[in-house]
CSV table of C-alpha atoms and ligand atoms in Angstrom, one decimal:
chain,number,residue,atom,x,y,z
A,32,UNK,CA,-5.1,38.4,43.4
A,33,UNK,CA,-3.0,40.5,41.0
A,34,UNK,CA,-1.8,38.8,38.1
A,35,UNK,CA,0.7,39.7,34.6
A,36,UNK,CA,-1.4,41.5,32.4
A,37,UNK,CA,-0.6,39.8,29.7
A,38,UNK,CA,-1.4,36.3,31.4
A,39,UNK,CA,-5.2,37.4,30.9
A,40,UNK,CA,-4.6,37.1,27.4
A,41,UNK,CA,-3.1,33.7,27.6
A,42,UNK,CA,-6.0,32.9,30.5
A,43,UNK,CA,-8.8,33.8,27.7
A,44,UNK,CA,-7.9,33.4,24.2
A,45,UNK,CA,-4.4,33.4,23.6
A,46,UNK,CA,-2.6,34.9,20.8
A,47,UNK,CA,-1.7,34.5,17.2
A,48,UNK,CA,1.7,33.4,18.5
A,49,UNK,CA,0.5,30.9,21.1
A,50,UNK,CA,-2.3,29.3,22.1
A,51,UNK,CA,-4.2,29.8,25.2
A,52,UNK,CA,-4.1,28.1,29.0
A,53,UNK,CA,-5.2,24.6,28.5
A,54,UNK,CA,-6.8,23.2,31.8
A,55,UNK,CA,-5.5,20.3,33.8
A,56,UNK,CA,-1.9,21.0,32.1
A,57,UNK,CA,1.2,23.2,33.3
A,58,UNK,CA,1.0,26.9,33.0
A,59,UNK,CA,3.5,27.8,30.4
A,60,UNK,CA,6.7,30.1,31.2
A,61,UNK,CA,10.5,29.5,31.2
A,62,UNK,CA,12.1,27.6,33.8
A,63,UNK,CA,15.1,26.4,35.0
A,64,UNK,CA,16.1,22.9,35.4
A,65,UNK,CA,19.4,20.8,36.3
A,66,UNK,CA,19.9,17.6,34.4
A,67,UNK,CA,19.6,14.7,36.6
A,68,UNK,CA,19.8,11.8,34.1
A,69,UNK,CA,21.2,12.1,30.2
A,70,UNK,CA,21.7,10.3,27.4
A,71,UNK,CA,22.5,13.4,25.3
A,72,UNK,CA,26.0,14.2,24.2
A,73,UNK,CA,25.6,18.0,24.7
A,74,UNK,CA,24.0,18.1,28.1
A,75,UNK,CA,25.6,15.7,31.3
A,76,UNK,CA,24.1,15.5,34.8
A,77,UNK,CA,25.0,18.5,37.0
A,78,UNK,CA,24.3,21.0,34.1
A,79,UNK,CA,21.5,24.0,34.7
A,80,UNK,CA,19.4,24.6,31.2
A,81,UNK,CA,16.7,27.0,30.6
A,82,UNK,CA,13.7,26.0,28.7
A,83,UNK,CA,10.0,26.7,27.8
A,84,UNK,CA,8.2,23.6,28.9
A,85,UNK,CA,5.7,24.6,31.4
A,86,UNK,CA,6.4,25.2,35.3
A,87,UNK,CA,6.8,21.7,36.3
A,88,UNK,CA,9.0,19.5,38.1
A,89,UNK,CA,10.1,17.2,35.9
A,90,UNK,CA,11.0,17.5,32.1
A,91,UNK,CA,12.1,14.5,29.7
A,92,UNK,CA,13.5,16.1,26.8
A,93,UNK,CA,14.6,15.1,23.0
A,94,UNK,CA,17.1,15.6,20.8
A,95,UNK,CA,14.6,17.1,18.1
A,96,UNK,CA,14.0,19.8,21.5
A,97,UNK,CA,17.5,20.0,21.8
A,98,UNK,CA,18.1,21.1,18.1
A,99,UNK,CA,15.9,23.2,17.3
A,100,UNK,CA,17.4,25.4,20.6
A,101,UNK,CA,14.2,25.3,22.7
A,102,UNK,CA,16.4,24.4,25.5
A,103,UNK,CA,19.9,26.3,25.9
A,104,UNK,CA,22.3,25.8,29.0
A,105,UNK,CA,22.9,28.1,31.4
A,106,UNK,CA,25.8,29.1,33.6
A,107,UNK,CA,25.5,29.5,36.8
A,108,UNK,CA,28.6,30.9,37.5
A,109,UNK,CA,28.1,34.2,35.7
A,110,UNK,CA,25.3,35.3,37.8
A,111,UNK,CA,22.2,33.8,40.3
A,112,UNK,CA,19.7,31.0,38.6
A,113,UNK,CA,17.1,33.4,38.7
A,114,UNK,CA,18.5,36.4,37.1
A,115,UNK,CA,18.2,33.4,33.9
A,116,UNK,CA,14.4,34.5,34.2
A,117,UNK,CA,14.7,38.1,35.0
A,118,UNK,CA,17.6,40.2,33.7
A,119,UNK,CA,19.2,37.5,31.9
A,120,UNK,CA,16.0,36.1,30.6
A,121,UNK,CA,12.7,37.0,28.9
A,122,UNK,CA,12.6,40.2,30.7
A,123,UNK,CA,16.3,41.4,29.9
A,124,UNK,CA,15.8,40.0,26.5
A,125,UNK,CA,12.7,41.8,25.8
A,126,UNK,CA,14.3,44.9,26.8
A,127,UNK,CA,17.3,44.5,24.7
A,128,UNK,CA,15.8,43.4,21.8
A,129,UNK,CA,13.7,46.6,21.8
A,130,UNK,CA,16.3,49.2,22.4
A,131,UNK,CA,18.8,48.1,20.5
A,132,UNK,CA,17.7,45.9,17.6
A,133,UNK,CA,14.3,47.5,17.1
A,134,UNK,CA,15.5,51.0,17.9
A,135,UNK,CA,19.1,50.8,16.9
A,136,UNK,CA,19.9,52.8,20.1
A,137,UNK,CA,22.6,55.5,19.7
A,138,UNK,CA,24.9,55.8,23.0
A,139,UNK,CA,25.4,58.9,24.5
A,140,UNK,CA,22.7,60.9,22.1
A,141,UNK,CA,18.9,59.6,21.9
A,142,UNK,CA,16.4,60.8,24.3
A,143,UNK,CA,14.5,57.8,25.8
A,144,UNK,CA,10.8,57.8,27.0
A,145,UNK,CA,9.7,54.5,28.7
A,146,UNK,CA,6.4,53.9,29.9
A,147,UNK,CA,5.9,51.1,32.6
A,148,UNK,CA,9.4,52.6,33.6
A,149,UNK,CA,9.3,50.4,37.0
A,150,UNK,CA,8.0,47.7,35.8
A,151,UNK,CA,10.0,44.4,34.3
A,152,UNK,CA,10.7,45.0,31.2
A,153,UNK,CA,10.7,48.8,32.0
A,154,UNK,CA,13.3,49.2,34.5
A,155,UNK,CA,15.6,46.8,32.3
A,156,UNK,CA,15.1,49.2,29.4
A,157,UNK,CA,15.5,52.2,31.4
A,158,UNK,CA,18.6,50.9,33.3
A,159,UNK,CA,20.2,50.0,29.2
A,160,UNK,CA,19.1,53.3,28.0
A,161,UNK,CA,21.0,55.1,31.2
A,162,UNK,CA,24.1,52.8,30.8
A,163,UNK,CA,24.4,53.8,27.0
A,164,UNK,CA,24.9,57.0,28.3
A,165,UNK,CA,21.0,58.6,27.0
A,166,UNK,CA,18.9,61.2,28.7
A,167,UNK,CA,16.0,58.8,29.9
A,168,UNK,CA,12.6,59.8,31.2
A,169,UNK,CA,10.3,57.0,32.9
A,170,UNK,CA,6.2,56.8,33.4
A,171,UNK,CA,4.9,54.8,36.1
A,172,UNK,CA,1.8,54.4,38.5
A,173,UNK,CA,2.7,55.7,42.0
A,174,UNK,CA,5.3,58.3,43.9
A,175,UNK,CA,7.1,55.6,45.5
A,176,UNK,CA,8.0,53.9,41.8
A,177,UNK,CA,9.1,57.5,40.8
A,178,UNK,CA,11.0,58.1,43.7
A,179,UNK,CA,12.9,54.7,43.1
A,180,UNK,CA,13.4,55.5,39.0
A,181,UNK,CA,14.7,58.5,40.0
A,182,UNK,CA,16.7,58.2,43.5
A,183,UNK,CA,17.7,54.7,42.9
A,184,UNK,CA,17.9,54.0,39.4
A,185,UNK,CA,19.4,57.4,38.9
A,186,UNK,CA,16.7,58.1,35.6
A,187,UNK,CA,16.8,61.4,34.7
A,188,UNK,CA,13.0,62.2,35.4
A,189,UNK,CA,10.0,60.6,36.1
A,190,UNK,CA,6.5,61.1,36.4
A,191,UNK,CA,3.2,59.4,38.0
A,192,UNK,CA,0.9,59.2,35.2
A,193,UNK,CA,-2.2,58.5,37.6
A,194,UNK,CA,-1.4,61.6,39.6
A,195,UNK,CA,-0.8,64.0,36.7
A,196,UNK,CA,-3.8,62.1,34.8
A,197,UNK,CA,-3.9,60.8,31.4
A,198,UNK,CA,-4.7,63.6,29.6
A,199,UNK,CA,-2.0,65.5,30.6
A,200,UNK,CA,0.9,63.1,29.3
A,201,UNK,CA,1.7,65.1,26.6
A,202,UNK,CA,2.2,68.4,28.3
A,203,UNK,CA,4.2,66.3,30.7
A,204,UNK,CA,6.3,65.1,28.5
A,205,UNK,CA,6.3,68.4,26.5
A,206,UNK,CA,8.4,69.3,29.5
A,207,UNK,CA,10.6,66.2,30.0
A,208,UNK,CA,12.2,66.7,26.4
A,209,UNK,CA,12.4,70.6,25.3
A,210,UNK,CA,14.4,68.8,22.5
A,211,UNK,CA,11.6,66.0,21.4
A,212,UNK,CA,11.6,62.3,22.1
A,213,UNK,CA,13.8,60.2,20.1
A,214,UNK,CA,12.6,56.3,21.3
A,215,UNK,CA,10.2,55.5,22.9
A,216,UNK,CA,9.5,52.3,24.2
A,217,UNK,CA,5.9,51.2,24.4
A,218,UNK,CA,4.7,49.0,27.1
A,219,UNK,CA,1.1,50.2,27.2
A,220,UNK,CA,-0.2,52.1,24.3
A,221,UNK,CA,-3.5,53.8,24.6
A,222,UNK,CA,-2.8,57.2,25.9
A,223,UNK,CA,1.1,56.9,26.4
A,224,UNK,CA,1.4,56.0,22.8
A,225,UNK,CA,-0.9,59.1,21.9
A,226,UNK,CA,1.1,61.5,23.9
A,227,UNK,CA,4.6,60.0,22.8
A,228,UNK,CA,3.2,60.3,18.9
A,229,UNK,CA,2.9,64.6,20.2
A,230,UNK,CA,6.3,64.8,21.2
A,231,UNK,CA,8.9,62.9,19.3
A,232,UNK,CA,11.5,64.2,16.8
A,233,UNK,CA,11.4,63.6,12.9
A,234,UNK,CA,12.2,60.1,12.3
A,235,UNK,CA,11.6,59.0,16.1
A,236,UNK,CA,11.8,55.0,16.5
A,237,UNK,CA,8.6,53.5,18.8
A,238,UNK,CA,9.5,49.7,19.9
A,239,UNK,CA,5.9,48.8,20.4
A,240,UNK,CA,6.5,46.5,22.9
A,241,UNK,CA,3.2,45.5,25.1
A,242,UNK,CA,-0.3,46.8,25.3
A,243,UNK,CA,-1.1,46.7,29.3
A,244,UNK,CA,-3.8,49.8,28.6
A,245,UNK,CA,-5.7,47.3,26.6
A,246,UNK,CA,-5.1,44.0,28.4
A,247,UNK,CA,-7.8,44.4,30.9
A,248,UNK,CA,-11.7,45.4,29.9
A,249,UNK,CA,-12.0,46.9,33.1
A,250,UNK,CA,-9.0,48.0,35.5
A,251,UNK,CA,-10.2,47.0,39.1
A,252,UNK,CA,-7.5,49.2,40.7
A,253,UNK,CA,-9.4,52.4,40.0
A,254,UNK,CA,-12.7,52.6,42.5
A,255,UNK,CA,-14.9,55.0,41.1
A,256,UNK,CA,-17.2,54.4,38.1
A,257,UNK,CA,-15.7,57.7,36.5
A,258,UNK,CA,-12.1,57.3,37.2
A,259,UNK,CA,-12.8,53.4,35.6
A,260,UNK,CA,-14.2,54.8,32.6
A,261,UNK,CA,-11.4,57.5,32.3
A,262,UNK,CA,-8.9,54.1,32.7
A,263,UNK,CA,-11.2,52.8,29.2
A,264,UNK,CA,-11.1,55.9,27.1
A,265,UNK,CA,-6.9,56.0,28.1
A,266,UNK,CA,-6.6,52.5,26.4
A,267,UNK,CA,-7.9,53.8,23.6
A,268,UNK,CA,-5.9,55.2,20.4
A,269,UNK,CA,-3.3,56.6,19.5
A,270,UNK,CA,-5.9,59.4,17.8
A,271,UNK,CA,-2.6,61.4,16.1
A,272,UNK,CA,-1.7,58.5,14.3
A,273,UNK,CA,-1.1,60.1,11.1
A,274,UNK,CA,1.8,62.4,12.8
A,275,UNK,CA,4.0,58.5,12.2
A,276,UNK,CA,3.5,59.8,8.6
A,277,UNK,CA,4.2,63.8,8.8
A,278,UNK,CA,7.6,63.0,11.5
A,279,UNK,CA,8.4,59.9,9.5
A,280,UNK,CA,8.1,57.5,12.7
A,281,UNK,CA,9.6,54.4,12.4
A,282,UNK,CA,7.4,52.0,14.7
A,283,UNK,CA,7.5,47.9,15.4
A,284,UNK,CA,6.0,45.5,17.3
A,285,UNK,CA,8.1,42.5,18.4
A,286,UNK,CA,8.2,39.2,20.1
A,287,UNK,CA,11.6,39.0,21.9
A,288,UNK,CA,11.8,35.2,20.9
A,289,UNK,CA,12.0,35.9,17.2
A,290,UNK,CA,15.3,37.3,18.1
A,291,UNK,CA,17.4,34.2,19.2
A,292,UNK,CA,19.8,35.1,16.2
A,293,UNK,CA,21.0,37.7,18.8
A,294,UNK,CA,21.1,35.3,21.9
A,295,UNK,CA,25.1,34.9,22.1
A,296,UNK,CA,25.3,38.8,22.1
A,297,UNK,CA,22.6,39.6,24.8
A,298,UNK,CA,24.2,36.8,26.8
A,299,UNK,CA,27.7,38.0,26.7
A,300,UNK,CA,26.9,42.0,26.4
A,301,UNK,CA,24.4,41.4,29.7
A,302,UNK,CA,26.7,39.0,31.7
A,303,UNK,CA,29.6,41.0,31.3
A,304,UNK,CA,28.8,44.0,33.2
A,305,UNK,CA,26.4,45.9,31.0
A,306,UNK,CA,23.5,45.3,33.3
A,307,UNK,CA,26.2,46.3,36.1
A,308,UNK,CA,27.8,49.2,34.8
A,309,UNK,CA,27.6,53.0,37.0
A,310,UNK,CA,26.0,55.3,35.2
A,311,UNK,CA,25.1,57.9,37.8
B,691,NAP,N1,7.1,42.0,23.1
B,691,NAP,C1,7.6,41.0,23.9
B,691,NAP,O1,8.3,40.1,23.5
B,691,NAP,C2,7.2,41.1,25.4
B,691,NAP,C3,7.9,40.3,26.3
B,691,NAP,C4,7.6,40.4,27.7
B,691,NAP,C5,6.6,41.4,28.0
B,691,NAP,N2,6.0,42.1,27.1
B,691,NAP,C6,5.0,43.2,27.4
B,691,NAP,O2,5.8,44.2,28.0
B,691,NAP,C7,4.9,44.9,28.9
B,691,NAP,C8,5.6,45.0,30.3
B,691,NAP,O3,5.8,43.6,30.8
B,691,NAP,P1,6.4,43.4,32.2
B,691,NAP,O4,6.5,41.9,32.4
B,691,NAP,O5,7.5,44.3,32.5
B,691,NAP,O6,5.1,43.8,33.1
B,691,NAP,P2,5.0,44.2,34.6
B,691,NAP,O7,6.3,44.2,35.3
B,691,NAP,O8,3.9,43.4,35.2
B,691,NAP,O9,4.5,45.7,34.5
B,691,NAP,C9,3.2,46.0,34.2
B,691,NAP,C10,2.9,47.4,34.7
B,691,NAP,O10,2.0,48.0,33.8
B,691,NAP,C11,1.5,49.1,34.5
B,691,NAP,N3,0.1,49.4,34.0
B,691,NAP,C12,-1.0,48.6,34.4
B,691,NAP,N4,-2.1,49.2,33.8
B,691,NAP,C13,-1.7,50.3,33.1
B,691,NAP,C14,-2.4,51.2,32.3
B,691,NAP,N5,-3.7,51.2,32.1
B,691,NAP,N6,-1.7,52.2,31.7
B,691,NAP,C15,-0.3,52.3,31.9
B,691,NAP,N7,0.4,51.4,32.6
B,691,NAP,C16,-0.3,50.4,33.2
B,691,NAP,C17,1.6,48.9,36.0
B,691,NAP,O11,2.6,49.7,36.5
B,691,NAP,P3,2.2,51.1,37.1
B,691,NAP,O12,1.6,50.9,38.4
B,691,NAP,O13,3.5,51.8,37.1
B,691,NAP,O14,1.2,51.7,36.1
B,691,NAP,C18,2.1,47.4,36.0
B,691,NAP,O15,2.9,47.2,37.1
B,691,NAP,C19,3.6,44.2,29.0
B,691,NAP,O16,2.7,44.8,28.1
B,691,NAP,C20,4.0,42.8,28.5
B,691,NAP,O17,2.9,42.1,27.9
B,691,NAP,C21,6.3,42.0,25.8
């Protein structure tokens, strides 16, 4: 069964910023629910609202819930229910937050690097990036995901980093960006990281996004012993760590739900044809 690779966290020990799995309860993860009964002056029956309450099917909320904003209402009209957990949800989110508040992107001028460029949060980011007008370049795991980032996506380049190998990221990239990296958005760390630190410009912004590299001890997609423990030494580093301090990197982690103050803008930027706009 293949599974997020961040749910292994959740599944084991959690995080600083929430707690693990507990057993015989819901699985967390946002959800989308219509009202079928209120008593609440801001939500009557019929509406959809989005909250973080575990996947189940029934939800009785609160009005503390309800103020503190743990549960916002959606509008069906401006695009599918789903896209409310995809491109207009954590995943968009995630993606916008990074680009644009961590990285204050500028249009039509940064170079973008994204690893995990077909994933989730990945093709969101590259998609943004393309749409603001940047020269994007995309890492992923197989020759069909870079034949979809590049022929259907329309990303500038991309490359299979299991085909070209780990080690060889940095030359790779070397190539991608004659004129140096300007963001890079960091979905897996280890190796990508490492390489990324070799080629971006003075004053480069990282949006350290996720850690998949390091998310699983062993990577049971890989089937010999040696290629498994070339997989372990790649989730290691960054090694050049001290080249943040001679190109005066800027680099952040983030949570995209620390970033609600931005909600109304991702909403209206994303619904309103940003996630739709031709950029080929
Ligand atoms: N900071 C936040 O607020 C936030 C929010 C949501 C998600 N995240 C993080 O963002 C990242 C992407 O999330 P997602 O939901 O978009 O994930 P996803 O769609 O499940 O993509 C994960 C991809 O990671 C790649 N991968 C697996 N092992 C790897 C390795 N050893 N080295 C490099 N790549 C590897 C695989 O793609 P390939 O086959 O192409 O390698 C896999 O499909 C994750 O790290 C997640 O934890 C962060």
């Amino acid at each position: 069964m293949s599974i997020d690779p961040f749910l292994r966290i959740y599944m084991v020990k959690g995080t600083r910023f929430a707690p693990p799995f507990e057993l015989n309860k819901p699985l967390d993860g946002g959800c989308i629910g219509e009202v079928i009964k209120s008593k609440s002056s801001q939500f009557k029956v019929g509406d959809y609202v989005k909250a973080n309450f575990g996947w189940r099917e029934y939800w009785i909320s609160n009005d503390a819930q309800i103020e503190e904003k743990s549960i916002s209402k959606v509008d069906p009209t401006l695009a599918p229910l789903s896209s409310f957990l995809g491109l207009l949800g954590i995943t968009g989110m995630t993606a916008y937050v990074g680009l644009f508040k961590i990285c204050s992107l500028h249009e039509r001028h940064d170079t973008v690097f994204v690893s995990s460029a077909a994933g989730g949060v990945g093709s969101v980011a590259c998609q943004l990036a393309k749409i603001k007008g940047c020269y994007v370049v995309g890492s992923c795991g197989s020759d069909a995901k870079v034949n979809w980032l590049v022929n259907e996506l329309g990303m500038d380049h991309a490359f299979n980093y299991r085909k070209i190998g780990f080690d060889n990221i940095t030359e790779e990239l070397n190539r991608a960006y004659p004129n140096g990296i300007d963001i890079y958005f960091d979905n897996v760390g280890g190796k990508h990281l490492e390489a990324a630190f070799n080629n971006m410009n003075t004053f480069g912004r990282i949006a350290l996004c996720g850690t998949t590299s390091q998310y699983n001890s062993e990577d049971m997609t890989y089937s010999s012993k040696e290629d498994q423990q070339r997989s372990r030494s790649a989730s290691l580093g960054p090694a050049n760590l001290s080249l943040a301090v001679s190109h005066r990197l800027k680099l952040q982690g983030f949570i995209w739900s620390d970033h609600f103050d931005i909600l109304g803008e991702f909403n209206t930027n994303m619904s309103n044809g940003l996630g739709m706009a031709k950029y080929n």
